[in-house]
Amino acid sequence: MLSTTENERLTSIMPGTPMGELMRRYWHPIAPSAELNDETPTKEVRLLGEDLVLFRSASGEIGLIEPSCPHRKANLSYGVPEPVGIRCSYHGWLYDVNGNCVEQPSEPAGSRFKDKVHLKAYKVEELGGIIFGYMGPEPAPLLPRWDTLTWEGHREVQIVELPCNWLQCQENSLDPIHNEWLHGYMGNVVRTGKHELSPGRGKHLKIGIDVFEHGIITRRVWGDQTEDHEDWKVGHPILFPNILRVGGGGMEEFKYRVPIDDTHTPAPV
């Protein structure tokens, strides 16, 4: 069993830690694309222990940059979208999506001081109505084209912020028995006051775990199911390191466990 100190070291996602370095090598969903619009073109976000500003320029490009203008530390979430990028609302310094300062209105003509100013900036891509960010070393990997992100048709994006770190949340995805007791039994107690499994759920009759190239697949037979049910035939893939796929019967859920910091995890679906 790991000591408390070792657990803290392994579960930390702060920059410079082993787990933090690992998580920086993956694309993470940051926000629904629809959240960046003409009325709300900027959004303060926290990802992998860093406070950042996500914005959409007037030309439609998306940037993910450090939150403070280096001139007087004004918060760039109050910035003004321009075709080139975002302009600081305090003194008008203009930054492109790569963090380069491209204009300083109060500098004398011919000044090259702007060339010395650069914000930390990270790569972003949009796919399936979601904005993804990559905060690791180059070259960046391809943003995976998972089927649920590329299918035509209706798609919803939901975000629930959980008071735990991403590893605690993902570990829960690997635990089939909690569905029987937490969702089936405790859920029924809260909803109806009856100390019994809720209708439609029953005891697990069979549990299976298979390893595949992207992670593991958990399978179950419970209640009145048989092995012909999708819960067993298809199962629930857990994609390393922080994705759970569940669903069937025409509805698919793709759940990311996104590392905000060591104590908070938003779980977009």
Tab-separated table of C-alpha atoms in Angstrom:
chain	number	residue	atom	x	y	z
A	1	MET	CA	0.000	0.000	0.000
A	2	LEU	CA	1.276	3.466	-0.880
A	3	SER	CA	1.979	5.964	1.874
A	4	THR	CA	-0.006	9.180	2.059
A	5	THR	CA	3.005	11.120	0.778
A	6	GLU	CA	3.460	8.769	-2.181
A	7	ASN	CA	-0.247	8.951	-3.015
A	8	GLU	CA	-0.086	12.732	-3.011
A	9	ARG	CA	2.945	12.661	-5.305
A	10	LEU	CA	1.360	10.292	-7.801
A	11	THR	CA	-2.047	11.949	-7.922
A	12	SER	CA	-0.730	15.503	-8.230
A	13	ILE	CA	-1.256	17.165	-11.610
A	14	MET	CA	0.757	20.298	-10.874
A	15	PRO	CA	3.512	21.147	-13.399
A	16	GLY	CA	6.811	19.401	-12.774
A	17	THR	CA	5.376	16.328	-11.038
A	18	PRO	CA	5.443	12.863	-12.653
A	19	MET	CA	1.666	12.678	-13.085
A	20	GLY	CA	1.536	16.304	-14.199
A	21	GLU	CA	4.074	15.616	-16.933
A	22	LEU	CA	2.030	12.615	-18.089
A	23	MET	CA	-1.264	14.506	-18.301
A	24	ARG	CA	0.360	17.287	-20.350
A	25	ARG	CA	0.823	14.832	-23.187
A	26	TYR	CA	-2.920	14.556	-23.827
A	27	TRP	CA	-5.565	16.844	-25.298
A	28	HIS	CA	-8.141	17.928	-22.708
A	29	PRO	CA	-11.628	19.365	-23.330
A	30	ILE	CA	-11.863	22.870	-21.908
A	31	ALA	CA	-15.296	24.221	-22.834
A	32	PRO	CA	-18.192	23.775	-25.261
A	33	SER	CA	-17.587	25.716	-28.483
A	34	ALA	CA	-20.941	27.462	-28.010
A	35	GLU	CA	-19.689	29.180	-24.843
A	36	LEU	CA	-17.366	31.419	-26.874
A	37	ASN	CA	-19.701	33.659	-28.842
A	38	ASP	CA	-20.249	37.341	-29.641
A	39	GLU	CA	-21.686	38.022	-26.178
A	40	THR	CA	-19.089	36.008	-24.235
A	41	PRO	CA	-15.911	35.838	-26.351
A	42	THR	CA	-13.623	35.141	-23.353
A	43	LYS	CA	-13.686	32.623	-20.527
A	44	GLU	CA	-11.499	32.199	-17.448
A	45	VAL	CA	-10.445	28.561	-17.101
A	46	ARG	CA	-8.221	26.492	-14.844
A	47	LEU	CA	-6.479	23.447	-16.287
A	48	LEU	CA	-3.629	21.309	-14.924
A	49	GLY	CA	-3.169	23.709	-12.040
A	50	GLU	CA	-2.850	26.794	-14.264
A	51	ASP	CA	-5.188	29.767	-14.514
A	52	LEU	CA	-5.714	30.707	-18.161
A	53	VAL	CA	-7.963	32.725	-20.466
A	54	LEU	CA	-9.721	31.097	-23.395
A	55	PHE	CA	-10.895	33.494	-26.132
A	56	ARG	CA	-12.245	33.643	-29.659
A	57	SER	CA	-10.880	36.423	-31.865
A	58	ALA	CA	-13.086	38.514	-34.142
A	59	SER	CA	-11.891	36.367	-37.061
A	60	GLY	CA	-12.943	33.152	-35.271
A	61	GLU	CA	-9.526	31.910	-34.127
A	62	ILE	CA	-9.294	30.503	-30.593
A	63	GLY	CA	-6.505	31.250	-28.135
A	64	LEU	CA	-5.564	29.818	-24.746
A	65	ILE	CA	-3.201	32.178	-22.952
A	66	GLU	CA	-1.944	33.168	-19.519
A	67	PRO	CA	-4.502	35.439	-17.854
A	68	SER	CA	-2.553	38.659	-17.158
A	69	CYS	CA	-1.175	41.253	-19.520
A	70	PRO	CA	2.540	41.609	-18.607
A	71	HIS	CA	2.316	45.407	-18.859
A	72	ARG	CA	0.212	46.133	-15.743
A	73	LYS	CA	-1.215	42.643	-15.047
A	74	ALA	CA	-4.740	43.480	-16.214
A	75	ASN	CA	-6.936	40.393	-16.569
A	76	LEU	CA	-7.275	39.484	-20.242
A	77	SER	CA	-10.694	37.934	-19.681
A	78	TYR	CA	-11.807	41.569	-19.970
A	79	GLY	CA	-9.960	41.901	-23.271
A	80	VAL	CA	-11.527	43.019	-26.550
A	81	PRO	CA	-11.581	40.530	-29.454
A	82	GLU	CA	-9.867	41.810	-32.586
A	83	PRO	CA	-9.342	40.069	-35.943
A	84	VAL	CA	-5.705	39.395	-34.980
A	85	GLY	CA	-6.396	38.242	-31.407
A	86	ILE	CA	-7.291	39.966	-28.135
A	87	ARG	CA	-6.594	43.532	-27.020
A	88	CYS	CA	-5.952	44.335	-23.372
A	89	SER	CA	-8.709	46.649	-22.159
A	90	TYR	CA	-6.329	48.650	-19.933
A	91	HIS	CA	-3.747	50.100	-22.344
A	92	GLY	CA	-4.592	48.442	-25.657
A	93	TRP	CA	-1.717	46.000	-26.060
A	94	LEU	CA	-2.763	43.446	-28.687
A	95	TYR	CA	-1.893	39.730	-28.607
A	96	ASP	CA	-2.397	37.032	-31.222
A	97	VAL	CA	-3.543	33.476	-30.444
A	98	ASN	CA	0.097	32.380	-30.119
A	99	GLY	CA	0.731	34.876	-27.327
A	100	ASN	CA	2.801	37.302	-29.418
A	101	CYS	CA	2.376	41.003	-28.690
A	102	VAL	CA	1.668	42.517	-32.111
A	103	GLU	CA	0.763	46.095	-31.191
A	104	GLN	CA	1.498	48.617	-28.409
A	105	PRO	CA	-0.435	51.815	-29.239
A	106	SER	CA	1.436	54.159	-26.868
A	107	GLU	CA	4.950	53.224	-27.992
A	108	PRO	CA	6.723	55.689	-30.305
A	109	ALA	CA	6.799	55.023	-34.027
A	110	GLY	CA	9.424	52.447	-34.938
A	111	SER	CA	9.570	50.904	-31.460
A	112	ARG	CA	10.361	47.195	-31.451
A	113	PHE	CA	9.626	46.701	-27.751
A	114	LYS	CA	6.549	44.620	-28.596
A	115	ASP	CA	8.841	41.958	-30.059
A	116	LYS	CA	10.196	41.321	-26.548
A	117	VAL	CA	6.740	40.628	-25.070
A	118	HIS	CA	5.208	37.179	-25.230
A	119	LEU	CA	2.405	35.494	-23.289
A	120	LYS	CA	2.411	31.815	-22.464
A	121	ALA	CA	0.033	30.227	-24.975
A	122	TYR	CA	-1.175	26.679	-25.601
A	123	LYS	CA	-2.539	24.873	-28.642
A	124	VAL	CA	-6.309	24.564	-29.096
A	125	GLU	CA	-8.544	22.661	-31.511
A	126	GLU	CA	-12.301	22.322	-31.936
A	127	LEU	CA	-13.942	18.958	-32.533
A	128	GLY	CA	-17.493	17.756	-31.992
A	129	GLY	CA	-18.627	21.073	-30.529
A	130	ILE	CA	-15.868	21.031	-27.889
A	131	ILE	CA	-12.722	23.148	-27.500
A	132	PHE	CA	-9.680	21.045	-26.624
A	133	GLY	CA	-6.344	22.273	-25.276
A	134	TYR	CA	-2.864	20.747	-25.352
A	135	MET	CA	-0.322	21.917	-22.747
A	136	GLY	CA	2.598	19.566	-23.356
A	137	PRO	CA	5.820	19.434	-25.359
A	138	GLU	CA	6.030	19.537	-29.129
A	139	PRO	CA	5.237	17.876	-31.385
A	140	ALA	CA	1.630	17.768	-30.227
A	141	PRO	CA	-0.146	14.470	-30.871
A	142	LEU	CA	-3.150	14.245	-33.156
A	143	LEU	CA	-6.382	15.099	-31.383
A	144	PRO	CA	-8.081	11.655	-31.383
A	145	ARG	CA	-11.087	11.458	-33.708
A	146	TRP	CA	-13.172	9.267	-31.414
A	147	ASP	CA	-16.386	8.161	-33.101
A	148	THR	CA	-18.704	10.016	-30.721
A	149	LEU	CA	-16.925	13.288	-31.611
A	150	THR	CA	-17.279	12.845	-35.374
A	151	TRP	CA	-20.743	11.317	-35.826
A	152	GLU	CA	-23.421	13.387	-37.536
A	153	GLY	CA	-26.552	14.164	-35.548
A	154	HIS	CA	-27.543	15.612	-32.196
A	155	ARG	CA	-24.837	16.000	-29.561
A	156	GLU	CA	-25.000	17.490	-26.056
A	157	VAL	CA	-22.108	18.694	-23.910
A	158	GLN	CA	-22.634	18.681	-20.150
A	159	ILE	CA	-20.146	19.666	-17.446
A	160	VAL	CA	-20.347	18.752	-13.763
A	161	GLU	CA	-17.543	19.949	-11.471
A	162	LEU	CA	-16.614	17.321	-8.895
A	163	PRO	CA	-14.802	17.988	-5.563
A	164	CYS	CA	-12.058	15.432	-6.198
A	165	ASN	CA	-9.041	15.001	-8.429
A	166	TRP	CA	-9.249	13.352	-11.842
A	167	LEU	CA	-7.625	10.116	-10.674
A	168	GLN	CA	-10.214	9.593	-7.927
A	169	CYS	CA	-12.954	10.204	-10.477
A	170	GLN	CA	-11.435	7.835	-13.025
A	171	GLU	CA	-10.932	5.122	-10.421
A	172	ASN	CA	-14.674	5.267	-9.825
A	173	SER	CA	-15.174	4.445	-13.521
A	174	LEU	CA	-13.367	1.144	-12.967
A	175	ASP	CA	-15.645	0.105	-10.098
A	176	PRO	CA	-18.812	-1.674	-11.331
A	177	ILE	CA	-20.161	-2.640	-7.887
A	178	HIS	CA	-20.844	0.944	-6.826
A	179	ASN	CA	-23.597	1.074	-9.479
A	180	GLU	CA	-25.496	-1.558	-7.527
A	181	TRP	CA	-25.171	0.073	-4.101
A	182	LEU	CA	-24.631	3.791	-4.641
A	183	HIS	CA	-26.927	4.319	-7.626
A	184	GLY	CA	-29.261	1.385	-7.139
A	185	TYR	CA	-29.646	1.105	-3.362
A	186	MET	CA	-28.632	4.481	-1.890
A	187	GLY	CA	-30.274	6.304	-4.791
A	188	ASN	CA	-33.555	4.532	-4.056
A	189	VAL	CA	-33.302	5.340	-0.334
A	190	VAL	CA	-32.871	9.054	-1.146
A	191	ARG	CA	-35.629	9.116	-3.771
A	192	THR	CA	-38.279	6.913	-2.144
A	193	GLY	CA	-37.158	6.092	1.393
A	194	LYS	CA	-37.243	2.374	0.522
A	195	HIS	CA	-34.241	0.343	1.649
A	196	GLU	CA	-34.036	-1.781	-1.463
A	197	LEU	CA	-32.572	-1.736	-4.957
A	198	SER	CA	-34.402	0.613	-7.294
A	199	PRO	CA	-36.591	-0.848	-10.058
A	200	GLY	CA	-34.571	-1.658	-13.145
A	201	ARG	CA	-31.441	-2.463	-11.180
A	202	GLY	CA	-30.495	-5.676	-9.474
A	203	LYS	CA	-27.547	-7.511	-8.038
A	204	HIS	CA	-24.566	-8.215	-10.250
A	205	LEU	CA	-24.650	-11.757	-11.586
A	206	LYS	CA	-21.373	-11.572	-13.489
A	207	ILE	CA	-18.488	-9.094	-13.873
A	208	GLY	CA	-15.745	-9.162	-16.496
A	209	ILE	CA	-12.636	-7.080	-17.160
A	210	ASP	CA	-10.722	-7.254	-20.461
A	211	VAL	CA	-7.545	-5.447	-21.494
A	212	PHE	CA	-7.407	-3.862	-24.969
A	213	GLU	CA	-5.003	-1.567	-26.792
A	214	HIS	CA	-6.409	1.712	-25.410
A	215	GLY	CA	-7.171	0.607	-21.827
A	216	ILE	CA	-9.622	-1.863	-20.337
A	217	ILE	CA	-13.264	-2.833	-20.831
A	218	THR	CA	-15.508	-3.590	-17.864
A	219	ARG	CA	-18.555	-5.814	-18.440
A	220	ARG	CA	-21.504	-6.779	-16.282
A	221	VAL	CA	-24.640	-8.851	-16.152
A	222	TRP	CA	-27.070	-7.679	-13.485
A	223	GLY	CA	-30.734	-7.720	-12.612
A	224	ASP	CA	-32.679	-9.613	-15.279
A	225	GLN	CA	-30.005	-9.181	-17.965
A	226	THR	CA	-28.255	-11.951	-19.896
A	227	GLU	CA	-24.925	-12.003	-21.718
A	228	ASP	CA	-26.778	-10.808	-24.833
A	229	HIS	CA	-27.172	-7.364	-23.236
A	230	GLU	CA	-24.849	-4.540	-24.379
A	231	ASP	CA	-23.563	-4.162	-20.811
A	232	TRP	CA	-21.823	-7.502	-21.371
A	233	LYS	CA	-21.417	-7.836	-25.151
A	234	VAL	CA	-20.074	-4.310	-25.678
A	235	GLY	CA	-19.138	-3.334	-22.131
A	236	HIS	CA	-17.822	0.006	-20.935
A	237	PRO	CA	-14.391	0.956	-22.358
A	238	ILE	CA	-12.087	2.905	-20.045
A	239	LEU	CA	-9.581	4.701	-22.266
A	240	PHE	CA	-6.222	5.496	-20.687
A	241	PRO	CA	-5.761	7.725	-18.818
A	242	ASN	CA	-9.003	9.631	-18.173
A	243	ILE	CA	-11.949	8.682	-20.421
A	244	LEU	CA	-14.994	6.469	-19.839
A	245	ARG	CA	-17.371	5.399	-22.593
A	246	VAL	CA	-20.816	4.110	-21.677
A	247	GLY	CA	-24.131	3.779	-23.435
A	248	GLY	CA	-26.062	1.786	-25.944
A	249	GLY	CA	-29.538	1.636	-27.402
A	250	GLY	CA	-29.017	4.794	-29.426
A	251	MET	CA	-27.430	6.947	-26.692
A	252	GLU	CA	-23.674	7.083	-26.215
A	253	GLU	CA	-21.818	8.913	-23.443
A	254	PHE	CA	-18.150	9.848	-23.666
A	255	LYS	CA	-16.871	11.107	-20.316
A	256	TYR	CA	-13.592	12.964	-19.851
A	257	ARG	CA	-12.082	13.355	-16.375
A	258	VAL	CA	-10.399	16.730	-16.844
A	259	PRO	CA	-7.673	17.745	-14.370
A	260	ILE	CA	-8.387	21.256	-13.047
A	261	ASP	CA	-6.054	20.857	-10.075
A	262	ASP	CA	-5.478	18.394	-7.245
A	263	THR	CA	-8.942	18.831	-5.735
A	264	HIS	CA	-11.329	19.664	-8.602
A	265	THR	CA	-12.409	17.814	-11.744
A	266	PRO	CA	-14.935	18.938	-14.331
A	267	ALA	CA	-16.345	15.930	-16.168
A	268	PRO	CA	-17.597	16.970	-19.621
A	269	VAL	CA	-19.760	14.409	-21.413
